[in-house]
Amino acid sequence: GYTAYTDPNQSIRIRIRDLMMRMTLQEKIGQMVQIERANASAEIINKFFIGSVLSGGGSVPAPKATAQQWIDAVNDFQKGAMSTRLAIPMIYGIDAVHGHNNVYNATIFPHNVGLGATRDPDLIRRIGSATAREVRATGIPYTFAPCVAVCRDPRWVRCYESYSEDPKIVKMMTEIISGLQGELPNNSYVSHPYIEGKSKVAACAKHYVGDGGTVNGIDENDTIVTPRVLFGIHMPPYYVSIIKGVSTIMVSYSSVNGVKMHANERLVTRFLKKRLHFEGFVISDWQGLDRITSPPHANYTYSIQAAILAGIDMVMVPYNYPEFIDGLTDLVNKNVIPMSRIDDAVSRILRVKFTLGLFENPMADNSLADMLGAQENRDIAREAVRKSLVLLKNGKPTYAGGFLPLIKKQPKILLVGTHADNLGYQCGGWTIEWQGLSGNDLTIGTTILKGIQETVDPSTEVEFIENPDPATVRFSSFSYAIVVVGEKPYAETNGDNMDLTLPDPGPSIINNTCSNIKCVVVVISGRPLVLEPYVESMDGLVAAWLPGTEGKGVAEVLFGDYGFTGKLARTWFRRVDQLPMNIGDPNYDPLFPFGFGLTTEPS
Ligand SMILES: OC[C@@H]1[C@@H](O)[C@H](O)[C@@H](O)c2nc(CNc3ccccc3)cn21
């Protein structure tokens, strides 16, 4: 017979209420469970009424899986959900944080640290739109992006996932939400989830709140702040994200003034839900409940109680879902957790699913499959690379004029460095694998070397020597050298770095090259590094951050097809003992200040 919840002509509010009335406790609790695809199946989803599946970093249906293989894998899980009594569709989530970065052949955009330097919200919105199309190309309707952390200490491993140390720039960059989800129509409810249609995805502002403000940048640690800093520095991007209709918000592993965010009822329920009227769903991070206690999982019953009562709606378990389901069921049956809390969580999850149109279109189709890695998206990424580059030094006092843009037509030029011909290095972490990779066969893209070869005059010989000896540099009559060095990829664990020195063999490559001929150094890094000892020897210095697959964007600006326009969105410190040091701080003594960036005209 007729059911209101399946009728798209009914209001979402009516559809939620009708469906909730029909659901058993097990069906409600199932909606709050998100499991990792590696331990999911249609049968499990059906049996436990699982509401969501995710791909963790690097978790793919097959190596170099095609769009069709992704679509088939997602649809197989969906069949499990659609075969349940009430046929509530599951929602599949993935980290598309700089393009659809787990997926072979996807366009990989510059990481957020570089996008902040563009200060171009229109570009960022177009990046969101392109990313949404590539995510939908694989049949996925939900991404755990954007990270709106305000990174205050570059020793933090995830500082490259943060647009800026300045909340004003981070607020500007939340425009990506409008690209990912679609732009709020004027008549829509403020702070309600909004997704425009089948080429858009649900987004996720993360990690709530203060992930970028932990003491000494220690990942998942304590953010010890005054209310002024919490609400003036770390909270503003959430105000803007909610106004733009962000559908979900992910809670941070970190703590605020000693209280774990995953157990923080004051900030998750009272502030985010009640005061800011956020109407989407709040999702935990991966094993975020386990990490409420130390050691993790020491008291999982308490973890469930604390997290659900704090206001978390969906739990990224992601493995031991029976333990979570049984634990939560028990706490509800004992009335430790009231049914009203369960109903709040489930109604929020259903609101996002109805708004996404999942009930009308639960099965993915291949209508957007050609968007994966499409040239039009790669062109947007190349534009982003160009605009993200920051020129920190151009020329020397010993000669007039700048050194950049470089002259394209020379007999022979030298390219050196560990990062000149390494697609994995220029993409950084969260690329194909969680930790990123080295090499050139991880996905389809253009190395900086290839970009240079395509940009210089056809008559110019480009010689690439990764780690040259000084004599070769001096006596081989190169006109100049381009030096590309920096950090290797990293993500989360093992990436906190307390000394931030330029990794070897960067320093020796710079010294061996720049002491012998004119050089421009291009730094590939997720954050500012200690460069002061080397700047004197350089004729040019460029911060290129983590540019992604479209390395030609670097060459086009080096050689003057486009001018340098980027401005630092982060303070470039002098010495690590100055940290944390941000714009506006007393004793502000940077090597290059926030907002700095030399410009050049297209030649
Ligand atoms: O990938 C899901 C989330 C991500 O959205 C969060 O930003 C991040 O904090 C996060 N960390 C993990 C843990 N990652 C992990 C990856 C592979 C194996 C084990 C753990 C998962 N996630």
XYZ file of C-alpha atoms and ligand atoms in Angstrom:
625
model
C 0.000 0.000 0.000
C 0.866 3.720 -0.050
C 3.632 4.929 2.280
C 4.297 8.650 2.670
C 8.058 8.164 3.089
C 8.369 6.751 -0.415
C 6.383 9.616 -1.947
C 8.704 12.356 -3.328
C 5.773 14.754 -3.389
C 5.583 14.699 0.396
C 7.745 17.155 2.370
C 10.994 15.767 3.743
C 9.722 16.474 7.251
C 6.630 14.268 6.637
C 8.702 11.536 4.960
C 11.087 11.396 7.931
C 8.275 11.255 10.455
C 6.389 8.548 8.525
C 9.505 6.401 8.129
C 10.615 6.819 11.766
C 7.228 5.595 12.962
C 7.693 2.367 11.022
C 11.264 1.599 12.164
C 12.251 -0.919 14.844
C 15.081 -0.115 17.266
C 17.428 -2.372 15.279
C 16.551 -0.612 12.033
C 17.149 2.762 13.725
C 20.492 1.746 15.247
C 21.557 0.257 11.888
C 21.200 3.671 10.273
C 23.790 5.052 12.739
C 26.427 2.516 11.679
C 29.088 3.173 9.013
C 31.387 0.243 8.161
C 34.545 -0.056 6.039
C 33.953 -1.614 2.604
C 36.674 -4.217 3.197
C 34.473 -5.930 5.795
C 31.099 -5.151 4.215
C 28.792 -7.173 1.947
C 25.221 -6.998 0.728
C 24.333 -9.736 3.233
C 25.856 -7.938 6.215
C 24.221 -4.650 5.213
C 20.879 -6.430 4.914
C 21.160 -8.399 8.121
C 22.303 -5.489 10.340
C 20.346 -2.725 8.508
C 23.690 -0.901 7.977
C 23.061 2.724 6.954
C 26.458 3.637 5.518
C 29.656 2.210 4.030
C 32.993 3.989 3.535
C 36.292 3.618 1.764
C 39.081 4.425 4.215
C 42.262 5.881 2.747
C 43.397 3.595 -0.066
C 40.465 1.168 0.267
C 39.400 0.343 -3.325
C 37.368 -2.479 -4.937
C 40.398 -3.389 -7.078
C 43.781 -1.828 -7.905
C 43.308 0.821 -10.611
C 39.563 0.111 -10.506
C 37.590 1.747 -13.323
C 34.534 3.943 -12.796
C 32.349 0.991 -13.798
C 34.036 -1.286 -11.221
C 33.391 1.342 -8.538
C 29.756 1.714 -9.615
C 29.243 -2.052 -9.524
C 30.829 -2.336 -6.063
C 28.728 0.501 -4.604
C 25.545 -0.858 -6.228
C 26.187 -4.317 -4.820
C 26.229 -2.894 -1.302
C 23.144 -0.824 -2.110
C 21.216 -3.938 -3.139
C 21.757 -5.240 0.392
C 20.192 -2.095 1.843
C 17.329 -1.950 -0.667
C 16.380 -5.547 0.115
C 15.618 -4.741 3.780
C 12.009 -4.515 4.965
C 11.803 -0.710 4.635
C 14.309 -0.414 1.752
C 16.232 2.504 3.266
C 19.189 3.230 0.931
C 22.721 3.224 2.363
C 25.021 6.206 1.795
C 28.591 5.511 0.612
C 31.293 7.928 1.817
C 34.925 8.474 0.758
C 37.721 11.020 1.288
C 37.751 13.078 -1.898
C 39.826 15.805 -0.259
C 41.919 17.035 -3.211
C 39.986 15.531 -6.065
C 38.777 11.947 -5.960
C 42.167 11.005 -4.598
C 41.677 7.274 -3.854
C 40.679 6.601 -7.443
C 43.063 5.764 -10.300
C 42.931 8.346 -13.117
C 41.047 10.909 -11.021
C 42.148 14.545 -11.272
C 44.307 15.333 -8.228
C 44.004 19.006 -7.251
C 46.506 20.915 -5.105
C 46.105 20.167 -1.410
C 44.330 22.826 0.682
C 47.564 24.534 1.821
C 48.144 25.535 -1.814
C 44.522 26.492 -2.510
C 44.629 28.969 0.374
C 47.404 30.833 -1.465
C 45.100 31.409 -4.471
C 42.544 33.457 -2.487
C 40.156 32.667 -5.347
C 36.737 31.421 -4.111
C 35.359 31.153 -7.654
C 38.182 28.758 -8.559
C 37.566 26.796 -5.353
C 33.871 26.452 -6.159
C 34.773 25.118 -9.630
C 37.147 22.636 -7.972
C 34.265 21.461 -5.768
C 31.995 21.061 -8.771
C 34.605 19.117 -10.753
C 35.349 16.919 -7.732
C 31.630 16.189 -7.224
C 31.350 15.022 -10.835
C 34.332 12.703 -10.497
C 32.996 11.283 -7.215
C 29.565 10.693 -8.793
C 31.318 9.171 -11.829
C 32.189 6.275 -9.500
C 28.664 6.030 -8.066
C 29.497 7.684 -4.730
C 27.239 10.476 -3.327
C 29.244 11.623 -0.260
C 32.749 12.960 0.471
C 34.470 13.620 3.801
C 35.504 17.099 2.667
C 36.337 19.945 3.109
C 38.728 19.953 6.012
C 38.205 23.437 7.480
C 40.958 23.183 10.084
C 42.719 26.462 10.909
C 46.250 25.122 11.274
C 48.126 27.259 13.800
C 51.335 25.211 13.985
C 53.004 23.737 10.861
C 54.521 20.958 12.953
C 51.011 19.387 12.696
C 51.111 16.506 10.223
C 47.782 17.600 8.720
C 48.636 21.260 8.186
C 48.606 20.647 4.401
C 44.907 19.746 4.736
C 44.248 23.234 6.161
C 43.640 26.197 3.821
C 45.253 28.748 6.138
C 46.285 29.921 9.611
C 43.798 32.770 9.092
C 40.091 31.897 9.641
C 39.127 34.578 7.111
C 40.818 32.611 4.307
C 39.402 29.310 5.554
C 35.906 30.854 5.581
C 36.494 32.048 1.991
C 37.545 28.542 0.930
C 34.363 26.937 2.302
C 33.007 28.035 -1.073
C 34.073 24.530 -2.132
C 30.899 23.328 -0.344
C 28.791 25.238 -2.886
C 30.730 23.479 -5.640
C 30.401 20.034 -4.072
C 26.718 20.254 -3.036
C 25.386 23.054 -5.233
C 24.569 26.638 -4.301
C 21.752 27.261 -1.831
C 18.677 28.617 -3.669
C 17.422 31.825 -2.070
C 14.238 30.270 -0.718
C 15.921 27.335 1.009
C 16.155 26.958 4.766
C 19.425 28.234 6.186
C 21.456 25.559 8.008
C 19.518 22.700 6.408
C 21.468 20.192 4.315
C 21.308 21.018 0.623
C 22.351 18.906 -2.379
C 21.365 20.145 -5.825
C 21.184 16.888 -7.774
C 22.844 13.855 -9.313
C 26.124 15.567 -10.250
C 26.519 16.900 -6.707
C 27.495 15.145 -3.476
C 26.939 15.554 0.231
C 29.908 17.306 1.848
C 31.439 17.110 5.330
C 33.050 19.997 7.213
C 35.807 18.581 9.400
C 37.177 18.052 12.023
C 34.906 19.747 14.538
C 36.403 21.694 16.310
C 39.903 23.018 16.820
C 41.760 20.156 15.104
C 44.330 22.679 13.839
C 45.001 24.222 17.231
C 46.457 21.350 19.262
C 49.410 21.993 21.543
C 52.643 22.079 19.508
C 50.692 20.743 16.521
C 50.603 17.260 18.029
C 48.008 15.280 16.061
C 44.830 14.266 17.954
C 46.052 16.150 21.032
C 44.590 18.919 23.213
C 43.549 22.354 21.923
C 43.953 24.590 24.967
C 42.206 27.840 24.109
C 40.324 30.808 25.508
C 36.716 31.226 24.318
C 37.959 34.129 22.143
C 40.412 31.865 20.304
C 37.978 28.945 20.077
C 35.101 31.057 18.703
C 37.281 33.605 16.887
C 39.825 31.353 15.206
C 38.567 27.744 14.993
C 34.760 28.033 14.932
C 34.155 30.614 12.150
C 34.502 28.152 9.242
C 31.640 26.115 10.775
C 29.301 29.119 10.906
C 29.872 29.666 7.189
C 29.741 25.962 6.270
C 26.371 25.571 8.010
C 24.958 28.681 6.322
C 26.066 27.203 2.995
C 24.055 24.069 3.771
C 26.849 21.603 4.546
C 25.150 18.222 4.968
C 27.446 16.620 7.544
C 30.109 17.555 10.077
C 32.856 15.196 11.288
C 34.055 15.360 14.875
C 37.755 15.715 15.642
C 39.911 13.130 17.448
C 41.392 16.056 19.388
C 40.198 17.605 22.652
C 39.226 21.158 23.610
C 40.570 22.216 26.995
C 40.936 18.592 27.999
C 37.519 17.365 26.843
C 37.531 14.861 23.980
C 35.498 16.270 21.086
C 33.965 12.817 20.546
C 32.528 13.118 24.075
C 31.808 16.847 24.041
C 28.074 17.324 24.570
C 28.499 21.061 25.188
C 30.070 21.773 21.805
C 28.375 19.083 19.684
C 24.800 19.228 20.986
C 24.356 22.469 22.844
C 26.410 24.689 20.541
C 26.420 23.066 17.082
C 22.902 21.582 17.078
C 20.988 23.879 19.396
C 22.737 27.249 19.059
C 23.848 27.035 15.428
C 20.777 24.983 14.403
C 22.842 22.548 12.355
C 20.265 20.137 10.836
C 22.516 17.665 9.014
C 24.199 14.722 10.705
C 27.311 14.608 12.883
C 29.662 11.724 12.055
C 32.518 10.371 14.173
C 36.007 9.875 12.841
C 37.485 6.401 12.226
C 37.465 4.571 15.593
C 36.812 7.969 17.130
C 34.782 6.322 19.895
C 37.585 3.907 20.766
C 39.999 6.828 21.103
C 37.859 8.584 23.732
C 39.684 6.446 26.290
C 43.391 5.840 26.694
C 44.348 3.259 25.887
C 41.839 3.248 23.019
C 38.907 0.828 23.415
C 39.656 0.468 27.126
C 35.945 0.871 27.940
C 33.905 0.675 24.737
C 30.551 0.739 26.528
C 31.524 4.053 28.085
C 32.785 5.256 24.690
C 29.432 4.518 23.073
C 27.519 6.179 25.891
C 29.703 9.302 25.929
C 29.762 9.738 22.156
C 26.077 9.154 21.452
C 24.982 11.306 24.407
C 27.415 14.009 23.225
C 25.380 14.168 20.008
C 27.219 12.021 17.471
C 24.665 10.665 14.979
C 26.624 8.309 12.696
C 29.538 6.211 13.905
C 32.460 5.377 11.582
C 33.008 2.139 13.473
C 34.512 0.876 11.012
C 35.240 -2.806 11.697
C 33.575 -4.293 14.806
C 29.984 -3.263 14.092
C 28.413 -6.124 16.146
C 30.178 -4.760 19.240
C 28.877 -1.271 18.545
C 25.327 -2.404 17.717
C 25.064 -4.650 20.775
C 26.583 -1.983 23.035
C 24.232 0.725 21.851
C 21.180 -1.562 21.946
C 22.023 -2.437 25.525
C 22.402 1.203 26.564
C 19.030 2.062 25.004
C 17.274 -0.911 26.601
C 18.680 0.176 29.976
C 17.474 3.712 29.229
C 21.002 5.081 29.705
C 20.523 6.503 26.222
C 16.965 7.799 25.664
C 15.100 6.862 22.468
C 14.793 10.615 21.779
C 18.577 10.741 21.187
C 18.342 7.794 18.789
C 15.441 9.466 16.979
C 17.409 12.741 16.678
C 20.344 10.872 15.116
C 18.246 8.810 12.716
C 16.075 11.729 11.615
C 19.208 13.739 10.750
C 20.661 10.846 8.768
C 17.356 10.378 6.921
C 17.167 14.138 6.220
C 20.497 13.949 4.375
C 19.462 10.797 2.484
C 16.122 12.309 1.427
C 17.819 15.594 0.467
C 20.402 13.663 -1.557
C 17.580 12.001 -3.508
C 18.849 8.551 -2.510
C 15.312 7.215 -2.036
C 14.452 8.185 -5.632
C 17.823 7.116 -7.083
C 19.463 4.528 -4.795
C 21.365 2.823 -7.618
C 24.294 4.588 -9.283
C 24.421 4.841 -13.054
C 27.367 5.415 -15.375
C 26.042 8.675 -16.828
C 29.018 10.605 -15.409
C 31.653 7.857 -15.843
C 33.482 9.892 -18.502
C 34.047 12.705 -15.997
C 36.732 10.711 -14.144
C 40.012 12.455 -14.963
C 38.328 14.500 -17.727
C 40.592 17.082 -19.376
C 38.210 19.917 -18.453
C 38.736 18.989 -14.781
C 42.477 18.684 -15.257
C 42.487 22.171 -16.768
C 40.824 23.528 -13.615
C 43.482 21.747 -11.555
C 46.256 23.229 -13.710
C 44.775 26.705 -13.170
C 44.745 25.994 -9.419
C 48.405 24.919 -9.530
C 49.354 28.165 -11.300
C 47.490 30.328 -8.804
C 48.799 28.422 -5.776
C 52.489 29.095 -6.492
C 54.096 31.733 -4.256
C 57.227 33.515 -5.506
C 59.384 34.170 -2.436
C 62.620 35.372 -4.105
C 63.291 36.757 -7.573
C 66.836 37.813 -8.408
C 69.806 38.949 -6.323
C 71.047 42.391 -5.256
C 74.184 41.746 -7.339
C 72.273 42.106 -10.584
C 69.369 44.241 -11.781
C 65.963 42.827 -12.589
C 64.400 39.532 -11.643
C 65.457 36.029 -12.492
C 61.914 34.865 -13.240
C 60.190 34.325 -15.558
C 62.864 32.038 -17.021
C 63.873 32.364 -20.677
C 62.384 29.480 -22.674
C 64.925 29.490 -25.493
C 68.349 28.387 -24.284
C 70.837 25.847 -25.669
C 70.716 23.725 -22.521
C 69.098 23.987 -19.091
C 69.481 21.739 -16.049
C 66.671 20.273 -13.975
C 67.625 18.645 -10.661
C 66.029 17.337 -7.484
C 64.154 14.418 -5.971
C 60.741 15.992 -6.660
C 61.202 17.013 -10.318
C 60.132 13.701 -11.826
C 57.963 12.078 -9.125
C 54.178 12.239 -9.534
C 53.588 10.641 -6.135
C 55.734 13.221 -4.360
C 53.992 16.157 -6.038
C 50.568 14.784 -5.019
C 51.408 14.198 -1.355
C 49.415 12.171 1.174
C 45.828 10.969 0.632
C 46.661 9.955 -2.936
C 45.835 6.431 -4.135
C 47.098 5.235 -0.747
C 46.360 6.876 2.590
C 50.041 7.748 3.050
C 50.578 8.638 -0.625
C 53.230 7.031 -2.827
C 56.487 7.617 -4.673
C 56.938 7.148 -8.419
C 55.093 7.863 -11.657
C 52.773 4.906 -12.174
C 50.434 5.445 -9.220
C 47.958 7.320 -11.461
C 47.666 9.445 -14.618
C 49.283 12.874 -14.424
C 52.056 15.234 -15.547
C 55.305 15.507 -13.609
C 57.037 18.867 -13.262
C 59.765 17.505 -15.564
C 57.257 16.672 -18.275
C 55.566 20.046 -17.790
C 58.902 21.790 -18.313
C 59.729 19.738 -21.400
C 56.342 20.729 -22.888
C 56.751 24.419 -22.043
C 60.307 25.364 -23.073
C 61.260 26.212 -26.645
C 61.508 23.037 -28.767
C 65.169 23.822 -29.467
C 66.074 23.972 -25.767
C 67.715 20.863 -24.356
C 66.445 19.931 -20.853
C 68.836 17.686 -18.915
C 67.439 16.052 -15.758
C 69.896 14.854 -13.085
C 68.196 13.976 -9.804
C 71.248 14.524 -7.604
C 74.058 16.118 -9.634
C 77.717 16.414 -8.669
C 78.919 20.019 -8.441
C 81.496 19.659 -11.222
C 78.871 18.544 -13.724
C 76.745 21.535 -12.756
C 79.629 23.975 -13.127
C 81.357 22.761 -16.280
C 78.508 21.636 -18.537
C 77.509 25.108 -19.798
C 73.902 25.039 -18.592
C 72.227 28.433 -18.776
C 70.566 27.931 -15.390
C 69.125 25.203 -13.140
C 65.695 24.467 -11.750
C 65.900 22.661 -8.396
C 62.783 20.750 -7.208
C 63.071 19.374 -3.660
C 60.901 18.988 -0.563
C 58.935 16.580 1.633
C 57.880 13.020 0.893
C 54.152 12.201 1.216
C 52.664 11.562 4.660
C 49.263 11.475 6.373
C 48.250 11.561 10.047
C 50.445 9.166 12.006
C 54.251 9.647 11.790
C 53.890 12.976 10.053
C 54.147 15.312 13.027
C 57.511 16.977 12.617
C 59.186 18.937 15.382
C 62.177 20.237 13.441
C 60.722 20.951 9.959
C 64.124 20.874 8.279
C 64.276 20.393 4.518
C 64.609 16.617 4.134
C 67.850 15.214 2.740
C 69.181 15.242 0.088
C 67.455 18.612 -0.523
C 70.089 20.793 1.191
C 73.023 19.188 -0.619
C 71.250 19.327 -3.990
C 70.636 23.042 -3.444
C 74.226 23.670 -2.373
C 75.781 21.599 -5.175
C 73.643 23.335 -7.774
C 73.129 26.917 -6.653
C 76.769 27.502 -5.724
C 77.739 26.733 -9.310
C 75.106 28.276 -11.607
C 72.019 30.440 -11.414
C 69.163 28.504 -9.849
C 65.491 28.715 -8.951
C 64.426 26.384 -6.134
C 60.865 24.991 -6.176
C 59.833 23.553 -2.799
C 57.255 20.725 -2.776
C 55.938 20.569 0.792
C 52.798 20.408 2.908
C 53.953 23.366 5.022
C 56.713 25.963 5.444
C 60.143 24.399 6.152
C 63.454 25.737 7.465
C 64.942 27.447 4.387
C 66.837 30.439 5.793
C 70.311 28.817 5.485
C 69.854 28.304 1.728
C 68.007 31.401 0.512
C 71.169 33.476 0.052
C 72.512 31.058 -2.587
C 69.297 31.064 -4.648
C 68.393 33.356 -7.546
C 64.738 32.368 -7.263
C 62.551 30.585 -4.701
C 59.019 29.240 -5.242
C 56.677 27.597 -2.721
C 54.690 25.028 -4.779
C 53.072 23.160 -1.848
C 51.535 19.840 -3.044
C 50.346 20.603 -6.605
C 48.798 17.245 -7.557
C 48.677 15.592 -11.002
C 48.808 18.738 -13.159
C 52.509 19.554 -12.818
C 52.509 21.569 -16.042
C 50.965 24.418 -14.035
C 54.356 24.866 -12.328
C 56.223 25.116 -15.638
C 53.740 27.575 -17.180
C 54.395 30.104 -14.432
C 58.155 29.487 -14.165
C 58.485 30.277 -17.890
C 56.066 33.201 -17.972
C 53.018 31.864 -19.808
C 51.279 33.137 -16.681
C 52.432 35.515 -13.942
C 53.022 34.617 -10.313
C 49.997 35.749 -8.246
C 49.952 33.515 -5.148
C 50.260 34.987 -1.654
C 51.287 33.080 1.488
C 48.277 31.815 3.442
C 50.689 30.689 6.141
C 53.543 32.442 7.902
C 56.901 31.191 6.625
C 58.780 31.009 9.936
C 62.532 31.533 10.318
C 63.340 28.970 12.998
C 61.215 26.190 14.494
C 61.755 27.515 18.031
C 59.555 30.474 17.049
C 56.491 28.180 16.698
C 53.595 28.608 17.004
C 53.847 32.012 15.263
C 50.892 33.394 13.317
C 49.928 36.710 11.739
C 48.986 39.168 14.479
C 51.181 37.573 17.139
C 53.584 39.720 19.172
C 57.297 39.239 18.261
C 56.255 38.331 14.720
C 59.604 37.733 13.005
C 59.058 35.493 9.959
C 61.388 34.701 7.068
C 58.444 35.555 4.775
C 55.282 37.036 6.332
C 51.682 35.920 5.908
C 50.316 37.519 2.703
C 53.768 37.800 1.093
C 54.217 36.856 -2.564
C 56.200 38.512 -5.379
C 54.430 38.936 -8.705
C 55.593 38.697 -12.314
C 53.878 39.651 -15.561
C 53.221 37.049 -18.245
C 56.118 37.319 -20.737
O 39.144 8.064 5.962
C 38.132 8.342 6.882
C 38.631 9.323 7.945
C 38.961 10.707 7.369
O 37.787 11.264 6.785
C 39.461 11.623 8.508
O 39.741 12.939 8.023
C 40.749 11.108 9.117
O 40.961 11.668 10.398
C 40.763 9.603 9.175
N 41.716 8.873 9.707
C 41.404 7.608 9.462
C 42.246 6.470 9.901
N 42.832 6.030 8.722
C 43.233 4.785 8.498
C 43.510 4.445 7.190
C 43.911 3.164 6.903
C 44.052 2.217 7.899
C 43.776 2.586 9.238
C 43.366 3.867 9.543
C 40.243 7.525 8.740
N 39.841 8.792 8.583
